[in-house]
Amino acid sequence: MSDLAVALGLVLVIEGLLWALSPDLGRRLLAAAAATPEQSLRRSGWIAVAVGALIIWLVRG
């Protein structure tokens, strides 16, 4: 359970850094995502899930 809390904390740190260091970039990324077709976003999301699971599997073995 502590690993889950650490992972959530890392997500918040990375997301927070984007908004703290470059809010304009964050707005542009949101606008680009809003203009992207849903199927492309869904595919990218599943690819991110697969890569994340692979990284966890390689590290935790």
PDB file of C-alpha atoms in Angstrom:
ATOM      1  CA  MET A   1       0.000   0.000   0.000  1.00  0.00           C
ATOM      2  CA  SER A   2       2.910   2.350   0.663  1.00  0.00           C
ATOM      3  CA  ASP A   3       4.097   1.832  -2.927  1.00  0.00           C
ATOM      4  CA  LEU A   4       0.725   3.049  -4.163  1.00  0.00           C
ATOM      5  CA  ALA A   5       1.007   6.166  -2.011  1.00  0.00           C
ATOM      6  CA  VAL A   6       4.518   6.838  -3.337  1.00  0.00           C
ATOM      7  CA  ALA A   7       3.322   6.365  -6.925  1.00  0.00           C
ATOM      8  CA  LEU A   8       0.435   8.782  -6.368  1.00  0.00           C
ATOM      9  CA  GLY A   9       2.829  11.279  -4.814  1.00  0.00           C
ATOM     10  CA  LEU A  10       5.158  11.057  -7.813  1.00  0.00           C
ATOM     11  CA  VAL A  11       2.261  11.644 -10.210  1.00  0.00           C
ATOM     12  CA  LEU A  12       1.264  14.740  -8.246  1.00  0.00           C
ATOM     13  CA  VAL A  13       4.850  16.038  -8.204  1.00  0.00           C
ATOM     14  CA  ILE A  14       5.267  15.582 -11.960  1.00  0.00           C
ATOM     15  CA  GLU A  15       1.872  17.103 -12.766  1.00  0.00           C
ATOM     16  CA  GLY A  16       2.452  19.944 -10.327  1.00  0.00           C
ATOM     17  CA  LEU A  17       5.845  20.762 -11.828  1.00  0.00           C
ATOM     18  CA  LEU A  18       4.258  21.309 -15.232  1.00  0.00           C
ATOM     19  CA  TRP A  19       1.805  23.866 -13.851  1.00  0.00           C
ATOM     20  CA  ALA A  20       4.312  25.490 -11.501  1.00  0.00           C
ATOM     21  CA  LEU A  21       7.104  25.908 -14.054  1.00  0.00           C
ATOM     22  CA  SER A  22       5.153  26.573 -17.246  1.00  0.00           C
ATOM     23  CA  PRO A  23       1.412  27.150 -16.933  1.00  0.00           C
ATOM     24  CA  ASP A  24       1.256  28.384 -20.538  1.00  0.00           C
ATOM     25  CA  LEU A  25       2.671  25.063 -21.776  1.00  0.00           C
ATOM     26  CA  GLY A  26       0.056  23.258 -19.694  1.00  0.00           C
ATOM     27  CA  ARG A  27      -2.725  25.285 -21.318  1.00  0.00           C
ATOM     28  CA  ARG A  28      -1.350  24.571 -24.796  1.00  0.00           C
ATOM     29  CA  LEU A  29      -1.133  20.847 -24.019  1.00  0.00           C
ATOM     30  CA  LEU A  30      -4.733  20.843 -22.794  1.00  0.00           C
ATOM     31  CA  ALA A  31      -5.875  22.639 -25.953  1.00  0.00           C
ATOM     32  CA  ALA A  32      -3.992  20.145 -28.116  1.00  0.00           C
ATOM     33  CA  ALA A  33      -5.540  17.232 -26.223  1.00  0.00           C
ATOM     34  CA  ALA A  34      -9.013  18.735 -26.639  1.00  0.00           C
ATOM     35  CA  ALA A  35      -8.456  18.937 -30.402  1.00  0.00           C
ATOM     36  CA  THR A  36      -7.155  15.357 -30.671  1.00  0.00           C
ATOM     37  CA  PRO A  37      -9.605  12.664 -31.776  1.00  0.00           C
ATOM     38  CA  GLU A  38     -10.927  10.473 -28.973  1.00  0.00           C
ATOM     39  CA  GLN A  39      -9.609   7.283 -30.565  1.00  0.00           C
ATOM     40  CA  SER A  40      -6.051   8.658 -30.620  1.00  0.00           C
ATOM     41  CA  LEU A  41      -6.285   9.688 -26.966  1.00  0.00           C
ATOM     42  CA  ARG A  42      -7.662   6.277 -26.028  1.00  0.00           C
ATOM     43  CA  ARG A  43      -4.870   4.490 -27.929  1.00  0.00           C
ATOM     44  CA  SER A  44      -2.228   6.687 -26.305  1.00  0.00           C
ATOM     45  CA  GLY A  45      -3.737   5.981 -22.905  1.00  0.00           C
ATOM     46  CA  TRP A  46      -3.582   2.222 -23.404  1.00  0.00           C
ATOM     47  CA  ILE A  47      -0.005   2.471 -24.644  1.00  0.00           C
ATOM     48  CA  ALA A  48       0.895   4.435 -21.503  1.00  0.00           C
ATOM     49  CA  VAL A  49      -0.794   1.776 -19.340  1.00  0.00           C
ATOM     50  CA  ALA A  50       1.140  -0.999 -21.104  1.00  0.00           C
ATOM     51  CA  VAL A  51       4.485   0.806 -20.841  1.00  0.00           C
ATOM     52  CA  GLY A  52       3.852   1.624 -17.178  1.00  0.00           C
ATOM     53  CA  ALA A  53       2.947  -1.995 -16.400  1.00  0.00           C
ATOM     54  CA  LEU A  54       6.072  -3.168 -18.240  1.00  0.00           C
ATOM     55  CA  ILE A  55       8.277  -0.796 -16.232  1.00  0.00           C
ATOM     56  CA  ILE A  56       6.713  -1.998 -12.977  1.00  0.00           C
ATOM     57  CA  TRP A  57       7.166  -5.610 -14.022  1.00  0.00           C
ATOM     58  CA  LEU A  58      10.826  -5.045 -14.942  1.00  0.00           C
ATOM     59  CA  VAL A  59      11.610  -3.184 -11.722  1.00  0.00           C
ATOM     60  CA  ARG A  60       9.623  -5.372  -9.338  1.00  0.00           C
ATOM     61  CA  GLY A  61      10.231  -8.619 -11.250  1.00  0.00           C
TER      62      GLY A  61
END
